[in-house]
Coordinates of C-alpha atoms in Angstrom, one line a residue:
M1 CA 24.9 17.9 9.8
Q2 CA 26.2 14.9 11.7
D3 CA 29.9 15.5 12.4
P4 CA 30.7 18.1 15.2
R5 CA 34.3 18.3 14.0
D6 CA 33.3 19.6 10.6
P7 CA 33.6 23.4 10.2
L8 CA 30.2 23.5 8.6
F9 CA 28.5 21.6 11.5
R10 CA 25.2 23.3 12.2
Q11 CA 25.9 26.0 9.7
Y12 CA 22.4 25.6 8.3
L13 CA 21.0 27.1 5.1
S14 CA 18.3 29.6 4.6
P15 CA 15.4 28.6 2.3
E16 CA 16.9 31.0 -0.4
Q17 CA 20.3 29.4 -0.1
F18 CA 18.8 25.9 -0.3
T19 CA 16.8 26.8 -3.4
E20 CA 19.9 28.3 -5.0
R21 CA 22.1 25.3 -4.3
F22 CA 19.7 22.4 -4.6
G23 CA 16.4 23.6 -6.1
P24 CA 15.5 23.0 -9.7
D25 CA 16.6 25.6 -12.2
E26 CA 13.9 28.1 -13.2
K27 CA 14.4 27.0 -16.8
D28 CA 13.5 23.4 -15.8
V29 CA 10.4 24.6 -14.0
Q30 CA 9.3 26.7 -17.0
E31 CA 9.8 23.8 -19.4
I32 CA 7.6 21.5 -17.3
A33 CA 5.0 24.3 -16.9
D34 CA 5.0 24.8 -20.7
H35 CA 4.5 21.1 -21.3
L36 CA 1.5 21.0 -18.9
A37 CA 0.0 24.1 -20.4
R38 CA 0.1 22.6 -23.9
S39 CA -2.0 19.8 -22.4
G40 CA -4.6 22.2 -21.1
L41 CA -3.3 22.3 -17.5
T42 CA -2.5 25.4 -15.5
V43 CA 0.3 25.8 -13.0
S44 CA -1.5 27.8 -10.2
K45 CA 1.5 28.1 -8.0
V46 CA 5.3 27.4 -8.0
H47 CA 6.5 27.0 -4.4
P48 CA 9.4 29.2 -3.4
N49 CA 11.7 26.2 -3.2
R50 CA 10.7 25.3 -6.8
L51 CA 10.4 21.7 -5.6
V52 CA 6.6 21.7 -5.8
L53 CA 4.2 22.9 -8.5
D54 CA 0.5 23.1 -7.9
V55 CA -1.4 22.2 -11.1
E56 CA -5.1 22.5 -12.0
G57 CA -7.2 21.3 -14.9
L58 CA -10.0 19.1 -16.1
T59 CA -9.8 15.3 -15.8
S60 CA -9.5 15.0 -19.6
A61 CA -6.5 17.3 -19.6
V62 CA -4.9 15.4 -16.8
E63 CA -5.4 12.1 -18.7
G64 CA -3.8 13.6 -21.8
A65 CA -0.9 15.3 -20.0
F66 CA 0.2 12.1 -18.2
Q67 CA -1.1 9.5 -20.7
V68 CA -3.4 7.8 -18.1
Q69 CA -7.1 7.2 -17.6
V70 CA -8.6 8.3 -14.3
H71 CA -11.4 6.2 -12.9
N72 CA -13.7 6.4 -9.8
Y73 CA -13.9 3.6 -7.3
R74 CA -16.2 2.9 -4.4
L75 CA -14.1 1.7 -1.4
A76 CA -15.1 -0.8 1.3
D77 CA -15.9 2.1 3.7
G78 CA -18.3 3.6 1.2
R79 CA -16.0 6.5 0.2
V80 CA -15.7 7.2 -3.6
A81 CA -12.1 7.7 -4.6
H82 CA -10.3 8.2 -7.9
A83 CA -7.1 6.7 -9.3
A84 CA -5.1 6.6 -12.5
N85 CA -4.9 3.2 -14.3
A86 CA -1.1 3.6 -14.8
D87 CA 2.0 5.5 -13.7
P88 CA 2.2 9.0 -15.3
I89 CA 4.4 9.4 -18.3
F90 CA 6.4 12.5 -19.2
P91 CA 8.4 13.1 -22.4
A92 CA 11.9 11.7 -22.2
T93 CA 13.4 15.2 -22.1
L94 CA 11.5 16.0 -18.9
A95 CA 11.0 12.7 -17.1
A96 CA 14.3 12.8 -15.2
R97 CA 13.4 16.2 -13.7
V98 CA 10.1 15.0 -12.1
K99 CA 10.2 13.0 -8.9
T100 CA 6.4 12.4 -8.3
V101 CA 3.0 13.4 -9.5
A102 CA 0.6 13.6 -6.5
G103 CA -3.1 13.7 -6.8
L104 CA -3.7 11.1 -9.5
N105 CA -5.3 9.0 -6.8
N106 CA -6.8 9.9 -3.4
F107 CA -7.0 6.4 -1.9
A108 CA -4.4 7.3 0.9
Q109 CA -5.9 9.0 4.0
R110 CA -3.6 9.9 6.9
R111 CA -4.7 8.9 10.3
P112 CA -4.2 10.7 13.6
H113 CA -2.1 8.6 16.0
L114 CA -4.0 9.0 19.2
V115 CA -5.4 6.0 21.1
R116 CA -8.5 6.2 23.1
E117 CA -8.1 4.4 26.5
P118 CA -10.9 1.9 26.9
R119 CA -12.7 2.2 30.3
A120 CA -14.8 -0.4 32.0
Q121 CA -17.4 2.1 33.2
A122 CA -18.5 5.6 32.5
F123 CA -16.9 8.6 34.2
D124 CA -18.4 9.4 37.5
V125 CA -20.0 12.8 37.8
T126 CA -17.4 13.8 40.3
T127 CA -14.5 13.1 38.0
K128 CA -12.3 16.2 37.6
P129 CA -9.4 17.1 35.2
E130 CA -7.0 16.7 38.1
D131 CA -7.8 13.0 38.1
F132 CA -6.1 12.5 34.7
M133 CA -2.7 13.5 33.1
T134 CA -2.4 17.1 34.1
P135 CA 0.5 19.3 32.9
A136 CA 2.1 19.0 36.3
K137 CA 1.9 15.2 36.3
I138 CA 3.3 15.0 32.8
K139 CA 6.3 17.2 33.6
S140 CA 6.9 15.4 36.9
A141 CA 6.8 12.0 35.2
Y142 CA 9.5 12.9 32.8
G143 CA 11.6 15.1 35.1
L144 CA 10.7 18.3 33.3
D145 CA 9.7 20.0 36.5
T146 CA 13.3 20.2 37.6
V147 CA 14.7 21.9 34.4
S148 CA 14.7 25.6 33.7
Q149 CA 13.9 25.4 30.0
T150 CA 10.3 26.2 29.1
G151 CA 10.6 26.8 25.4
A152 CA 10.9 30.5 26.0
G153 CA 11.3 32.5 22.8
E154 CA 11.0 29.4 20.6
T155 CA 8.4 28.7 17.8
L156 CA 6.9 25.3 17.3
A157 CA 5.2 24.2 14.1
L158 CA 2.5 21.5 14.2
F159 CA 1.6 19.7 11.0
E160 CA -2.1 19.0 11.0
L161 CA -4.8 17.6 8.7
D162 CA -7.8 19.0 10.5
G163 CA -8.8 22.1 12.4
Y164 CA -9.6 22.8 16.1
S165 CA -11.7 25.0 18.4
A166 CA -9.7 27.8 19.9
S167 CA -12.1 27.8 22.9
D168 CA -11.0 24.3 23.8
I169 CA -7.3 25.4 23.9
N170 CA -8.1 28.6 25.9
A171 CA -10.2 26.6 28.4
Y172 CA -7.3 24.1 29.0
A173 CA -4.7 26.9 29.5
S174 CA -7.0 28.8 31.8
Y175 CA -7.9 25.7 33.9
F176 CA -4.3 24.7 34.5
N177 CA -3.0 28.3 34.9
L178 CA -0.9 28.1 31.8
P179 CA 0.1 31.2 29.8
A180 CA -2.4 32.2 27.2
P181 CA -1.2 30.5 24.0
N182 CA 0.0 32.5 21.0
L183 CA -1.5 30.4 18.2
Q184 CA -1.0 31.2 14.5
N185 CA -3.0 29.2 12.0
V186 CA -1.5 28.7 8.5
L187 CA -4.2 27.3 6.1
V188 CA -2.8 25.5 3.1
G189 CA -4.5 24.3 -0.1
G190 CA -8.0 25.3 0.8
A191 CA -8.0 24.1 4.4
T192 CA -10.6 26.0 6.4
G193 CA -9.4 25.7 10.0
A194 CA -12.9 24.4 11.1
A195 CA -12.9 21.5 13.6
G196 CA -13.7 18.2 12.0
P197 CA -13.5 14.5 13.0
G198 CA -9.7 14.7 13.6
A199 CA -9.9 17.9 15.8
I200 CA -9.2 15.9 18.9
E201 CA -5.7 15.1 17.6
V202 CA -5.0 18.8 16.8
T203 CA -6.3 19.8 20.2
L204 CA -4.2 17.2 22.0
D205 CA -1.1 18.3 20.1
I206 CA -1.5 21.9 21.0
E207 CA -2.4 21.2 24.7
L208 CA 0.6 18.9 25.3
A209 CA 2.9 21.4 23.7
L210 CA 1.6 24.0 26.2
A211 CA 1.9 21.6 29.0
V212 CA 5.6 20.8 28.6
A213 CA 6.8 24.1 27.0
P214 CA 4.6 26.8 28.5
G215 CA 7.1 29.5 27.5
L216 CA 6.8 29.0 23.8
A217 CA 6.7 32.3 21.9
K218 CA 4.4 30.9 19.2
I219 CA 2.7 27.7 18.1
M220 CA 2.1 27.7 14.3
V221 CA -0.6 25.3 13.3
Y222 CA -0.2 24.4 9.7
E223 CA -3.3 22.7 8.3
G224 CA -3.7 21.2 4.9
P225 CA -6.1 18.8 3.1
N226 CA -5.8 15.1 3.9
S227 CA -4.5 14.1 0.5
D228 CA -1.1 13.4 -1.1
Q229 CA -0.9 16.9 -2.7
G230 CA -2.2 18.5 0.5
V231 CA 0.6 16.7 2.5
L232 CA 3.3 17.8 0.1
D233 CA 2.0 21.4 0.0
T234 CA 1.8 21.7 3.8
Y235 CA 5.3 20.3 4.4
S236 CA 6.7 22.5 1.7
R237 CA 5.1 25.5 3.3
I238 CA 6.7 24.7 6.7
A239 CA 10.1 24.3 5.0
T240 CA 9.9 27.5 2.9
D241 CA 8.5 29.5 5.8
N242 CA 11.4 28.2 8.0
L243 CA 9.9 30.0 11.0
A244 CA 10.0 27.0 13.3
K245 CA 13.1 24.9 14.0
V246 CA 11.0 22.2 15.7
V247 CA 8.2 20.6 13.7
S248 CA 5.9 17.9 15.1
T249 CA 3.3 15.6 13.5
S250 CA 1.0 12.9 14.8
W251 CA -0.5 12.1 11.4
G252 CA 0.7 9.3 9.2
L253 CA -0.1 6.1 7.2
S254 CA 1.5 2.8 6.4
E255 CA 4.2 3.0 3.8
D256 CA 2.5 0.4 1.7
E257 CA -0.6 2.6 1.4
D258 CA 1.1 5.1 -0.8
S259 CA 3.5 5.0 -3.7
T260 CA 7.3 4.9 -3.7
A261 CA 7.2 8.0 -5.9
F262 CA 5.2 9.9 -3.3
L263 CA 7.5 8.8 -0.4
N264 CA 10.5 10.0 -2.5
G265 CA 8.9 13.4 -3.1
E266 CA 8.1 13.8 0.6
N267 CA 11.7 12.9 1.4
T268 CA 13.0 15.7 -0.8
I269 CA 11.2 18.2 1.4
F270 CA 12.5 16.6 4.6
Q271 CA 16.0 17.0 3.2
Q272 CA 15.4 20.7 2.8
M273 CA 14.2 20.9 6.5
A274 CA 17.3 19.1 7.6
A275 CA 19.6 21.4 5.6
Q276 CA 17.9 24.4 7.3
G277 CA 18.2 23.0 10.8
Q278 CA 14.5 22.1 11.2
G279 CA 13.9 19.0 13.2
L280 CA 10.8 17.0 12.3
F281 CA 9.4 14.6 14.9
A282 CA 6.7 12.2 13.9
A283 CA 4.5 9.7 15.8
S284 CA 5.5 6.2 14.7
G285 CA 2.0 4.8 14.7
D286 CA 0.0 2.5 16.9
S287 CA 0.9 -0.9 15.5
G288 CA 4.7 -1.2 15.4
A289 CA 5.9 -3.0 12.3
Y290 CA 2.3 -4.0 11.2
D291 CA 0.9 -0.6 10.5
D292 CA -1.5 -1.3 7.6
P293 CA -5.0 -1.8 9.1
A294 CA -6.3 -3.3 5.9
H295 CA -3.4 -5.9 5.8
P296 CA -2.5 -6.4 9.5
S297 CA -0.1 -9.3 8.7
N298 CA 2.0 -7.3 6.3
L299 CA 5.3 -5.9 7.5
S300 CA 4.9 -2.1 6.9
V301 CA 6.0 0.8 9.1
D302 CA 4.4 4.3 9.4
D303 CA 5.3 7.2 7.1
P304 CA 6.6 9.9 7.7
A305 CA 8.2 8.4 10.9
S306 CA 10.1 5.9 8.7
Q307 CA 11.7 8.6 6.6
P308 CA 15.5 8.9 7.1
Y309 CA 15.5 12.7 7.9
V310 CA 12.7 12.4 10.4
T311 CA 12.9 11.4 14.1
A312 CA 10.3 8.7 14.9
V313 CA 8.6 9.0 18.3
G314 CA 6.9 5.8 19.7
G315 CA 3.8 5.9 21.7
T316 CA 3.7 4.6 25.3
S317 CA 1.3 3.9 28.1
L318 CA 2.2 5.7 31.3
T319 CA 1.1 4.8 34.8
L320 CA 1.8 7.0 37.8
N321 CA 1.5 5.9 41.4
A322 CA 0.9 8.9 43.7
A323 CA 1.1 6.7 46.8
N324 CA 4.9 6.0 46.4
N325 CA 5.7 8.6 43.7
S326 CA 6.6 5.9 41.2
R327 CA 6.0 5.5 37.5
S328 CA 5.8 2.7 34.9
E329 CA 5.8 2.9 31.2
S330 CA 5.3 0.4 28.4
A331 CA 5.8 0.9 24.6
W332 CA 2.9 0.4 22.2
S333 CA 3.7 -2.7 20.1
N334 CA 1.3 -4.1 17.5
A335 CA -2.0 -3.5 19.3
A336 CA -4.1 -1.0 17.4

């Protein structure tokens, strides 16, 4: 993947080739499924890459299968979450084949990485969209108005943890005379596609893609639940579909808010993407190296931008001066 002199440079694998060469054997998957079944759990889905198994069952069966106790906790924000009291345990004959068990706690909640600009006064009634960062201004600021590439014929995948209102996207495209977007929603793990509290991030992601790449053939919006298992299921779906070579996400959380086992499981899916020639670009968070809002003095960066097979993209504040056609830009540091 890195050496242009190598004869295999950019000779990427298909999902089927990846699974054949690097995925678990079907025998291994079946032995794990049989073990879980004996404990009263049901494997509801084996992902095509055989890297992820979706498992369902009663809490008592989960506790027996993994030799843990699951308790409920009320968090400082009032949310009730569950967590196991210990790391899951597998029989010695199976333990080496399992990288992570996601879902035994749901403390971790990914955050969208948009920042609302504080304003000293309310918008005037005469304020128009042209007064802000229009598609033309964005393209001009980064020199994209002088290049011929528009994303024509390409498919973009967006990883999202909330829905959006299609009417918002259509209104944006219509107002700025952009081509009508070809959006395809892929709902994973019970996601509904309905716009929730994080819809502004999803909307922003889609609109900026339209602004800088109006020729895109398709924007695939993959939406999953905001949980460890939802995140793994959604990234796995993007990898096994392999329909988009560019993948973007603006959702993440501090590395110290989740387990090393989960991060390793996530990294396995990102390795599949890399082997297939899929580039994943992730917002690096709003607070630099101090990304954990609950422990702002702890050194901890944002996942998945911190993953080795992911390209981290830092946020900036951009100022344009129409009077002399100049621009200035500063990187976000540790100010949330």
